[in-house]
CSV table of C-alpha atoms and ligand atoms in Angstrom, one decimal:
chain,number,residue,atom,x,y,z
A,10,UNK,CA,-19.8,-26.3,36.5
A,11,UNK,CA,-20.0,-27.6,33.2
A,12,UNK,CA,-23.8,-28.1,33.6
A,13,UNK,CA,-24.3,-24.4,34.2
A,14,UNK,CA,-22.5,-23.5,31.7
A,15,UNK,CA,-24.4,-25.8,28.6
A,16,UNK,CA,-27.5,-24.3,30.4
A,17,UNK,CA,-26.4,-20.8,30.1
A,18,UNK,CA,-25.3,-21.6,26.4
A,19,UNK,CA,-28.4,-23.2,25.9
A,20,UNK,CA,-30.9,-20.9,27.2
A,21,UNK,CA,-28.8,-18.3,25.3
A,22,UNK,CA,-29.3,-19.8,22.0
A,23,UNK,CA,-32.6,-20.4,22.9
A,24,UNK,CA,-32.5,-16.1,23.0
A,25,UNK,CA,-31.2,-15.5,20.2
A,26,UNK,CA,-33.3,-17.9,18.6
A,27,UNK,CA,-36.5,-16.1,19.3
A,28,UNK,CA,-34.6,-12.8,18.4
A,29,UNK,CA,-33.8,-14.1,15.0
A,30,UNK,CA,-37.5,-14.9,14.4
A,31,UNK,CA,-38.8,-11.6,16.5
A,32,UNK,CA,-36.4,-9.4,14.5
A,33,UNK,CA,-36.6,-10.9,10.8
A,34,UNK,CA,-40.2,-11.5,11.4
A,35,UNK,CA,-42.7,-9.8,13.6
A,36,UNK,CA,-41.1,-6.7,15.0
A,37,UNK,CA,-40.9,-3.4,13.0
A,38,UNK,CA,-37.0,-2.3,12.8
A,39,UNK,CA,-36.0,-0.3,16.1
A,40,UNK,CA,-38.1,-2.1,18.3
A,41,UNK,CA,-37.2,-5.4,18.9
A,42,UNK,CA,-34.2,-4.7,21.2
A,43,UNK,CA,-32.6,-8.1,20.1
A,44,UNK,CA,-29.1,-8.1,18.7
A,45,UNK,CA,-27.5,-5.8,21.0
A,46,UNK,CA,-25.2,-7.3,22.6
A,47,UNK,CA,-22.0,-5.6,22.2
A,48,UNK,CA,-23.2,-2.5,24.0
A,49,UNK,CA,-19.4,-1.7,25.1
A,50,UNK,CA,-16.8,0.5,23.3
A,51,UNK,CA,-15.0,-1.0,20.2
A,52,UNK,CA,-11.8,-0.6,21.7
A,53,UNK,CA,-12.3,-3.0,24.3
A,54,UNK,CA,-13.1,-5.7,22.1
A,55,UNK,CA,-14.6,-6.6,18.3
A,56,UNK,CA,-15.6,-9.3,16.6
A,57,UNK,CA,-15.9,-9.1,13.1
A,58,UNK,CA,-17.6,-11.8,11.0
A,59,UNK,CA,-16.2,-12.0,7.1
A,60,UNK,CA,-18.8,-12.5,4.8
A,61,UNK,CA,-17.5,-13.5,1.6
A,62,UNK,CA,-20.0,-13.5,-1.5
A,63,UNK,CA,-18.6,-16.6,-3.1
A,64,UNK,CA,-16.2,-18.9,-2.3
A,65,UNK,CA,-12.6,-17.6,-1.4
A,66,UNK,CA,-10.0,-19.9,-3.2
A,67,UNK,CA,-9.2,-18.3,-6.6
A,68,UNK,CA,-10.8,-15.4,-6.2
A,69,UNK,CA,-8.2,-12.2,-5.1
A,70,UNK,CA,-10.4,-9.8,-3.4
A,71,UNK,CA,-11.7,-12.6,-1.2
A,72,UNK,CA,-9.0,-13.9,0.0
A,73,UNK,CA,-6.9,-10.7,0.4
A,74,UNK,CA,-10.5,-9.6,2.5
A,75,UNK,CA,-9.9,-12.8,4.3
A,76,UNK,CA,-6.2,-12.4,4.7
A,77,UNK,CA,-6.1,-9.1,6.1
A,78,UNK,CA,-8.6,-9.2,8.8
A,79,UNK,CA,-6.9,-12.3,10.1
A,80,UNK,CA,-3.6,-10.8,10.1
A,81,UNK,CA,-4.9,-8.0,11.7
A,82,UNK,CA,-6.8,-10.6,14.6
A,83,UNK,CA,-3.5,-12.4,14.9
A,84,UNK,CA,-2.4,-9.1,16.2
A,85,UNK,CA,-5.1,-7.7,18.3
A,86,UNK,CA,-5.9,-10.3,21.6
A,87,UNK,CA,-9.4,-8.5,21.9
A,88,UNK,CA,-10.2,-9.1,18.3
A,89,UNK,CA,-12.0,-12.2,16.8
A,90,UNK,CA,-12.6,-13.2,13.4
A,91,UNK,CA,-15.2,-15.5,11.8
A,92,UNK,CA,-14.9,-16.2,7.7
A,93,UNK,CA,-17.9,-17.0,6.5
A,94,UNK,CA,-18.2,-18.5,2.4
A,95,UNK,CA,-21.9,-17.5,1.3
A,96,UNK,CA,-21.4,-19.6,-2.3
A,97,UNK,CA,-22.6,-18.7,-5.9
A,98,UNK,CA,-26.2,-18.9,-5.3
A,99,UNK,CA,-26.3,-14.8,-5.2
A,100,UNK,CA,-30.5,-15.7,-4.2
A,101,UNK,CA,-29.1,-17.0,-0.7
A,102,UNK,CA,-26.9,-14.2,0.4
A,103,UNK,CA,-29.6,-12.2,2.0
A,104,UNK,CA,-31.2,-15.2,4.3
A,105,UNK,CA,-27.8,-15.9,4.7
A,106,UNK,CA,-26.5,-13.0,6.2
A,107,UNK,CA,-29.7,-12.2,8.2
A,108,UNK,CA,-29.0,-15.4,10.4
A,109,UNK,CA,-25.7,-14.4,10.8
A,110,UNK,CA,-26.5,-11.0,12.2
A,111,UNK,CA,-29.3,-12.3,14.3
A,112,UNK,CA,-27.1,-14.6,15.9
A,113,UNK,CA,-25.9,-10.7,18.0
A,114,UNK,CA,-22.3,-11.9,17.5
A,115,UNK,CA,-21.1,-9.9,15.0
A,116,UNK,CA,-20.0,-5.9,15.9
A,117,UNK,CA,-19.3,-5.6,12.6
A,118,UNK,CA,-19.6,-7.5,9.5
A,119,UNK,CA,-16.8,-6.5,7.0
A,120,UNK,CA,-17.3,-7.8,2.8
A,121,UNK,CA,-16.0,-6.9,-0.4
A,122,UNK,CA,-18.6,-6.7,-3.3
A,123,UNK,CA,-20.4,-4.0,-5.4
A,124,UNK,CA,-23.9,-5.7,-4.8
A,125,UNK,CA,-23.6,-5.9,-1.2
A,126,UNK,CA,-24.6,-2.8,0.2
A,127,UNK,CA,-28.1,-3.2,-1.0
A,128,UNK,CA,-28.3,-6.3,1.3
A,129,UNK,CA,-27.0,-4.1,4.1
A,130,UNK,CA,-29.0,-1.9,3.9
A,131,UNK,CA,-32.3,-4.4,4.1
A,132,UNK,CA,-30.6,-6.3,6.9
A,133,UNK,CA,-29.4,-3.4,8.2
A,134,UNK,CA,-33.3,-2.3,8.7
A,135,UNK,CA,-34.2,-5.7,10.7
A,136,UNK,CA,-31.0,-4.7,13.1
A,137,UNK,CA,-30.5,-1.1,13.6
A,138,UNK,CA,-27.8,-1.9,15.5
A,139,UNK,CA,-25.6,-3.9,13.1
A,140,UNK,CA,-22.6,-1.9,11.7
A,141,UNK,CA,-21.0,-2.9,7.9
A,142,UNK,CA,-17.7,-2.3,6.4
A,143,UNK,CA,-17.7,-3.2,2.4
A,144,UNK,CA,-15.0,-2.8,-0.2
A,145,UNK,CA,-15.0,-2.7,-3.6
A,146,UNK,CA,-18.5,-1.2,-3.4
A,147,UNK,CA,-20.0,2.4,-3.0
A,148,UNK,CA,-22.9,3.7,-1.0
A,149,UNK,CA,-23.5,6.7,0.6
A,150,UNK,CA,-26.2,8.1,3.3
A,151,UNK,CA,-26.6,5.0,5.8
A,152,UNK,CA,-25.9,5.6,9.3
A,153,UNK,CA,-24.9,1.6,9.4
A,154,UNK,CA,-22.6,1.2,6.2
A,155,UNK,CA,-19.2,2.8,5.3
A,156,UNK,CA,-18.0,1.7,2.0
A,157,UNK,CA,-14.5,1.8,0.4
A,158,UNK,CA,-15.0,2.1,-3.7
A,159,UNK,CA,-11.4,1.1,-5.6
A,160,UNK,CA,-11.2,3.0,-8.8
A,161,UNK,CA,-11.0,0.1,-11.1
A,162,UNK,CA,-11.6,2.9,-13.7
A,163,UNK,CA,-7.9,3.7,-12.9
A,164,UNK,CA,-6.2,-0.1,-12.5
A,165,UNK,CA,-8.5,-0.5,-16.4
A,166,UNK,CA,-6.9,2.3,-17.7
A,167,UNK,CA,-3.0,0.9,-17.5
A,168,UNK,CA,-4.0,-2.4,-17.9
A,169,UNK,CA,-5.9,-1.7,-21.6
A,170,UNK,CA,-2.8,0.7,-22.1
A,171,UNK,CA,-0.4,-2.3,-21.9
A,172,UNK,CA,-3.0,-4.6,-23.6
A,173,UNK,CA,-3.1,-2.0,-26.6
A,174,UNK,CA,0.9,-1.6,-27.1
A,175,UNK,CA,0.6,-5.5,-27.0
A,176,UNK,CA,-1.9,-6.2,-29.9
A,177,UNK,CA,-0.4,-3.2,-31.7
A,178,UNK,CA,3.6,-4.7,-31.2
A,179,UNK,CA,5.3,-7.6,-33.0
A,180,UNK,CA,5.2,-9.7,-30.1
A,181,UNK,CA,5.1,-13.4,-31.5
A,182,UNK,CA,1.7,-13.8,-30.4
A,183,UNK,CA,0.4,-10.2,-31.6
A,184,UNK,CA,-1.4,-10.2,-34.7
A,185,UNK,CA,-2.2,-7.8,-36.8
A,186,UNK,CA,-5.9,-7.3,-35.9
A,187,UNK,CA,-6.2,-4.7,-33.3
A,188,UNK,CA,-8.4,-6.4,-31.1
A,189,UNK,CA,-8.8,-7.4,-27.1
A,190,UNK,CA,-10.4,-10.0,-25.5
A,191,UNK,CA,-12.6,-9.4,-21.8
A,192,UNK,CA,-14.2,-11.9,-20.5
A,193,UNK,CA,-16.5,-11.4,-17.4
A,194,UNK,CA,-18.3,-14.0,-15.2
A,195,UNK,CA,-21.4,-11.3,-15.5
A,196,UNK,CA,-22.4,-7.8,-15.6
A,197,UNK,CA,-22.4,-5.2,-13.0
A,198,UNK,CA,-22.5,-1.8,-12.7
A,199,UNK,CA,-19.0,-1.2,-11.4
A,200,UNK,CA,-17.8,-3.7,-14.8
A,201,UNK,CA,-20.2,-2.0,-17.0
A,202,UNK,CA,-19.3,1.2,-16.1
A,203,UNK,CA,-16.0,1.6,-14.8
A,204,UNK,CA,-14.0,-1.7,-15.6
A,205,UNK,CA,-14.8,-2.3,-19.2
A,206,UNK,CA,-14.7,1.3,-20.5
A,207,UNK,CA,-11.5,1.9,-18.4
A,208,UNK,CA,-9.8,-1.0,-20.6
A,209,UNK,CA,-11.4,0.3,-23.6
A,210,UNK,CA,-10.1,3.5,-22.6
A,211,UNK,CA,-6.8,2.9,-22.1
A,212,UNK,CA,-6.3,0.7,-25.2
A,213,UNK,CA,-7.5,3.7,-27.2
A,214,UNK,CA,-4.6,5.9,-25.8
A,215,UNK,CA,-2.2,3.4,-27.4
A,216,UNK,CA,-3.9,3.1,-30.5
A,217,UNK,CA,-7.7,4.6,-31.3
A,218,UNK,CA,-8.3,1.6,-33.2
A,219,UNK,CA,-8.4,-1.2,-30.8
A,220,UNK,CA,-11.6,-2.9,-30.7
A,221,UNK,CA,-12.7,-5.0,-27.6
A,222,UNK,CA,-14.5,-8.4,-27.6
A,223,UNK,CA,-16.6,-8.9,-24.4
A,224,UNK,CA,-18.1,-11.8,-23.7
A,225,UNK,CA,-20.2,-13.3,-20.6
A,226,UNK,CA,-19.7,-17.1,-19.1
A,227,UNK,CA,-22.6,-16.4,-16.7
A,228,UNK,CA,-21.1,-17.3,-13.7
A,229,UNK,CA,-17.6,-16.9,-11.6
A,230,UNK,CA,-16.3,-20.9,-11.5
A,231,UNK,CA,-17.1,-22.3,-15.0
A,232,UNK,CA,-13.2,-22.3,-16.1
A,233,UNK,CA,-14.0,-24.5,-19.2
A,234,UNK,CA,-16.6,-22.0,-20.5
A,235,UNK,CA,-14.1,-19.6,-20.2
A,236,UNK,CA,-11.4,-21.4,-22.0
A,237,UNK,CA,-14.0,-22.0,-24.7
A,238,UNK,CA,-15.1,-18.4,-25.2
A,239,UNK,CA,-11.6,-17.8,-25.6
A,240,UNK,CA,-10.7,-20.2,-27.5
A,241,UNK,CA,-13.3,-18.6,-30.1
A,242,UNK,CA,-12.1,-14.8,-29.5
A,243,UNK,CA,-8.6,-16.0,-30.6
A,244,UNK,CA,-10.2,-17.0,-33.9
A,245,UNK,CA,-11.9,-14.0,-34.2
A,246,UNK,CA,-8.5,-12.4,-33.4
A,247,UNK,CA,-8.2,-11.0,-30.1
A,248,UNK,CA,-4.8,-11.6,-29.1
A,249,UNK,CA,-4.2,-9.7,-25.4
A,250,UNK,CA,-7.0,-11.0,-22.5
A,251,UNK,CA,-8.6,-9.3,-19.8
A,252,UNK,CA,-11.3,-10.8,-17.6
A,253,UNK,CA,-13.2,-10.3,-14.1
A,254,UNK,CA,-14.3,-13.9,-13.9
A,255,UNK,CA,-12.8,-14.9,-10.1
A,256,UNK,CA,-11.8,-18.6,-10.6
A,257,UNK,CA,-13.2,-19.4,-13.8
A,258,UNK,CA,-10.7,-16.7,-15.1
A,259,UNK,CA,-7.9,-19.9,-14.9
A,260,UNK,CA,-9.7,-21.6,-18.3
A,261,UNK,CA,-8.8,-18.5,-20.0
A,262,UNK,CA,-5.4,-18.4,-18.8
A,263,UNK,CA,-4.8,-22.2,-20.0
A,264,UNK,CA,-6.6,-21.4,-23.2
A,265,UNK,CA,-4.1,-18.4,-23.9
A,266,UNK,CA,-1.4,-20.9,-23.5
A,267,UNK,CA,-2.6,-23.4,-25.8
A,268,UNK,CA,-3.7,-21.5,-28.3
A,269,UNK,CA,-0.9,-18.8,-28.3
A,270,UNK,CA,-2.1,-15.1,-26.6
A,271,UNK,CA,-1.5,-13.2,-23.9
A,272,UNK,CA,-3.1,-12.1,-20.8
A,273,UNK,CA,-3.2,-8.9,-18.6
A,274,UNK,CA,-4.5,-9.3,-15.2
A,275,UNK,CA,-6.7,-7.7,-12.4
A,276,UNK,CA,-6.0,-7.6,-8.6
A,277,UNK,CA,-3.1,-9.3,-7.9
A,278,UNK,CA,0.3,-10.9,-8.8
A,279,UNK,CA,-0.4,-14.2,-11.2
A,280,UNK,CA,2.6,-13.8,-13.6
A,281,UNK,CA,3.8,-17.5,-12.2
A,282,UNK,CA,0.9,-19.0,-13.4
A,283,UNK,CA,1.9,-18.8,-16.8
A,284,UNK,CA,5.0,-16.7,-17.2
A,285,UNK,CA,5.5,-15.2,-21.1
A,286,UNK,CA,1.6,-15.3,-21.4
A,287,UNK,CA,0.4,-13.4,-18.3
A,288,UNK,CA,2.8,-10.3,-19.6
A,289,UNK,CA,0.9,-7.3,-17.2
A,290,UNK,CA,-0.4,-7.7,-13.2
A,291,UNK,CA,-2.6,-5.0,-11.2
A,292,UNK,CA,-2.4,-5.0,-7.7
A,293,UNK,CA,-5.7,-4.3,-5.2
A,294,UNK,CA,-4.0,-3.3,-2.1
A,295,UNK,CA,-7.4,-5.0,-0.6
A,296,UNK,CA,-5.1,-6.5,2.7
A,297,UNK,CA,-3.7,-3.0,3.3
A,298,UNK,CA,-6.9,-1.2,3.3
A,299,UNK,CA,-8.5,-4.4,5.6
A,300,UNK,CA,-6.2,-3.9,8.6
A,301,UNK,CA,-6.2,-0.2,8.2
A,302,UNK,CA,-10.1,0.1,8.2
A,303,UNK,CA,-10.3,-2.7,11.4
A,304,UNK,CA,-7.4,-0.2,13.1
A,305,UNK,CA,-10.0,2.7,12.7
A,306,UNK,CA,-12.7,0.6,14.1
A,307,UNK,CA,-10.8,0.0,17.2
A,308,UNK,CA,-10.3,3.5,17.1
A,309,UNK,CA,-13.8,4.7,16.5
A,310,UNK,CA,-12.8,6.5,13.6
A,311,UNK,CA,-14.6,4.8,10.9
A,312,UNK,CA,-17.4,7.5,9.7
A,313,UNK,CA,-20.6,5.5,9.2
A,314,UNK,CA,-23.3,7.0,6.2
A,315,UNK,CA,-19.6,7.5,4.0
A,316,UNK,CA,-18.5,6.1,1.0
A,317,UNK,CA,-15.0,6.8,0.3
A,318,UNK,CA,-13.2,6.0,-3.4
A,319,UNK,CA,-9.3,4.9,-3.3
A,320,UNK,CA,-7.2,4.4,-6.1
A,321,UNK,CA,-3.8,4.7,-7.4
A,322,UNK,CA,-2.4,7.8,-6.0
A,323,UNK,CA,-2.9,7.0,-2.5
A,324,UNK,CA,-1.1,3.5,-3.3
A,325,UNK,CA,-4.4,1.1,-3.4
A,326,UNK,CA,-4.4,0.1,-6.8
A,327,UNK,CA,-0.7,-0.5,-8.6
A,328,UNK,CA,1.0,-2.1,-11.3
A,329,UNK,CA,3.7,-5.0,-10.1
A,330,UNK,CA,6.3,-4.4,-12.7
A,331,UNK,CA,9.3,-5.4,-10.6
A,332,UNK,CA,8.0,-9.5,-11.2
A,333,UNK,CA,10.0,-10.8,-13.8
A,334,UNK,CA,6.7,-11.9,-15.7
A,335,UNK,CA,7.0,-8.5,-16.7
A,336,UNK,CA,10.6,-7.7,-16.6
A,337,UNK,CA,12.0,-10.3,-19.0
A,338,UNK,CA,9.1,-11.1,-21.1
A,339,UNK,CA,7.6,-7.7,-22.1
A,340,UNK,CA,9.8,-5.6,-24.6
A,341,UNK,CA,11.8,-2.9,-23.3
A,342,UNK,CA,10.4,-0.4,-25.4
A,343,UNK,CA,6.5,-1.1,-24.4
A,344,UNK,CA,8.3,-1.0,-20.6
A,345,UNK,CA,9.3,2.2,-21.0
A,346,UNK,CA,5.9,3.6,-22.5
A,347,UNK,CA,3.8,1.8,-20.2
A,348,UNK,CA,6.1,2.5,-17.0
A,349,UNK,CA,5.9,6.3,-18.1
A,350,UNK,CA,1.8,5.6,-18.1
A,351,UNK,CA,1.6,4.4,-14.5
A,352,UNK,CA,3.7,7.5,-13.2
A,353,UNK,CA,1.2,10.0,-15.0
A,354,UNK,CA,-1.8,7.9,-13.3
A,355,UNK,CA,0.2,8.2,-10.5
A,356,UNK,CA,0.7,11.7,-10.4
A,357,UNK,CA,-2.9,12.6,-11.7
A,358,UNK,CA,-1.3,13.7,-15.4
A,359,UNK,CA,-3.9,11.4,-17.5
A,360,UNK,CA,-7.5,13.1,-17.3
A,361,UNK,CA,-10.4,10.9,-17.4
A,362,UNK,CA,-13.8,11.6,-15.7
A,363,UNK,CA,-14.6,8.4,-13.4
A,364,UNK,CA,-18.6,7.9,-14.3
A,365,UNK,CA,-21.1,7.7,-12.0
A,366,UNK,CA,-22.1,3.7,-10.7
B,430,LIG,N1,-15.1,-11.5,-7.9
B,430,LIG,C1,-14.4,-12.6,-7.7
B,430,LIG,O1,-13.2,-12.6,-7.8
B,430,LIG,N2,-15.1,-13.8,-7.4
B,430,LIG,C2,-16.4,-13.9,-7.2
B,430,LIG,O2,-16.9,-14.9,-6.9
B,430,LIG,C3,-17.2,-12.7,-7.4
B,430,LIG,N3,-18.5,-12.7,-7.3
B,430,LIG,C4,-19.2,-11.5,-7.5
B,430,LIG,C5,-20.6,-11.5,-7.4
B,430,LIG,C6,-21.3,-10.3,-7.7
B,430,LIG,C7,-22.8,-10.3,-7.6
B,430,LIG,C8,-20.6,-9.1,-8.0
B,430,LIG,C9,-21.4,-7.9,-8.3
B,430,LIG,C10,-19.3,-9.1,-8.1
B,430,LIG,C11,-18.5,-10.3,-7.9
B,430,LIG,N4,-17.2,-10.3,-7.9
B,430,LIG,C12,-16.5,-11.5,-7.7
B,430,LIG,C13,-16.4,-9.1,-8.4
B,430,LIG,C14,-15.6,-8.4,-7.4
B,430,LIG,O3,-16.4,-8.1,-6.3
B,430,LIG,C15,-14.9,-7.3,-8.0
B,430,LIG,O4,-15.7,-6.3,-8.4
B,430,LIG,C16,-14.0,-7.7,-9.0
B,430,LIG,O5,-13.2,-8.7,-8.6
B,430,LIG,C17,-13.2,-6.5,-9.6
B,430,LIG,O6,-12.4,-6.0,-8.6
């Protein structure tokens, strides 16, 4: 018994071998017939492999990605999930995923990352039959790819408004330079163009003044080079932080201690890591939107080819101001402004125009 079965396994991987080399290599896409071996409906059952461009562990969307599809497999027998960390070296991600999807496991592969539809769509043409699921990214017109865009225009927006009543206030830490500190681990498109301007944005409706200092560290787990850029930006008088730097983002959080500034902050709830400094928390309702994207994939209601935006008026991006990071440490006069701020985003009463990616 058990020696049929290692041969079946065997001879199987033996298959998919030669239809990982057949497909990435010799066959034009369509033809190879390899990788199809989920023929049945996705209701019966679905195994989804999460492919996380990075590492997890300090890094909010990722593990919110990661949290949300396993919650949703702890409650679904018929569903499976495999987490899969890619690591920095962006140059890998491709091969990386093209064994993956070659191995015919996957009915899905579900990530979370602006760049990765472009590799989708190339793997995507080596196995026409492959289906993706990616947040936090947009792309529209490919029969294989739905994507879920968050408007971090929006979640910028409130968190440069708070940042600007905080430079402009008498805070202890507030001087009286009106200028912001962002840090990024690199440039993207959806930074460039939606993240960064939405800060700048919403500073300027608190006080058209505000300058922002943006610096680069090149990467998204060198916390030291991040404490050290912001180390010099405090000199240079930015006194209220911002970043998109995943795990390095913690050097800038420890350098705001020591040196005396404070931090708003992207994604998800941090206040405890340094409470009076952290004064400002967005949420990413990245879980939420998980298990309710895997539901419609049971359901066969995910629309493949679409690219759908979410945002703060349906309830994916919010503001946590019931922590008391933000309660007790953040005037009650800058509360009441910003809270009225985050009801008009809310309600669609600020008008901004979200720019193109
Ligand atoms: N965000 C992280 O939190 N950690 C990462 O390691 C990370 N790597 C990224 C790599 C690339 C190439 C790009 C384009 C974005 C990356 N992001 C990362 C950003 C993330 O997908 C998201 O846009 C931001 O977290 C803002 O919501």
């Amino acid at each position: 018994m058990m020696g049929k079965t290692n041969r079946k396994e065997s001879a199987g991987f033996l298959v998919r071998v030669a239809c990982m080399v057949i497909g990435a290599l010799i066959l034009p896409a369509g033809l190879s017939g390899c990788n199809r071996p989920r023929e049945k409906a996705a209701a019966e059952s679905l195994s989804v492999l999460v492919y996380i461009t990075g590492v997890a562990a300090g890094s909010p969307t990722y593990e919110l990605l990661a949290a949300g599809a396993e919650s949703f497999a702890a409650r679904h027998s018929k569903v499976t999930v495999k987490v899969y960390e890619a690591g920095f070296n962006q140059a890998e991600w491709e091969e990386q995923l093209t064994s993956l999807v070659a191995s015919g496991e996957y009915d899905l592969v579900l990530g979370s990352n602006p760049s990765l539809p472009e590799i989708c769509v190339s793997v995507g043409k080596k196995f026409p039959n492959q289906k993706f699921i990616i947040t936090d990214a947009e792309y529209a017109g490919n029969s294989q790819i739905s994507t879920f865009l968050y408007n971090q225009y929006e979640q910028s927006l409130y968190l440069g408004y708070l940042a600007g009543l905080i430079t402009t206030s008498t805070m202890p830490y507030a001087n009286p330079e009106k200028k912001l500190g962002f840090i990024a681990a690199q440039e993207y498109p959806l930074l460039t163009k939606h993240i960064v301007p939405g800060f700048l944005a919403g500073a300027h409706l608190a006080d058209p003044e505000i300058t922002v200092d943006f610096r680069v560290i090149g990467n998204w787990f060198d916390a030291n080079k991040a404490a050290e850029l912001t180390g010099s930006m405090i000199n240079a008088g930015a006194d209220v932080f911002a970043s998109i730097a995943g795990g390095a983002a913690q050097g800038m959080i420890k350098a705001a201690q020591e040196h005396g500034a404070y931090v708003v902050y992207h994604n998800t709830n941090e206040y405890r890591t340094a409470p009076g400094i952290i004064l400002g928390c967005g949420l990413m309702e990245q879980k939420k939107l998980v298990e309710e994207i895997l539901a419609d994939v049971l359901a066969g209601k995910i629309k493949y080819g679409s690219a759908r935006t979410v945002g703060a008026a349906d309830g994916y991006l919010s503001f946590i101001s019931g922590d008391p990071g933000y309660t007790e440490y953040v005037p009650q006069d800058i509360q009441a402004k910003f809270n009225a701020f985050t009801a008009d985003i809310i309600a669609g009463r600020v008008e901004y125009t979200l720019p193109p990616l």
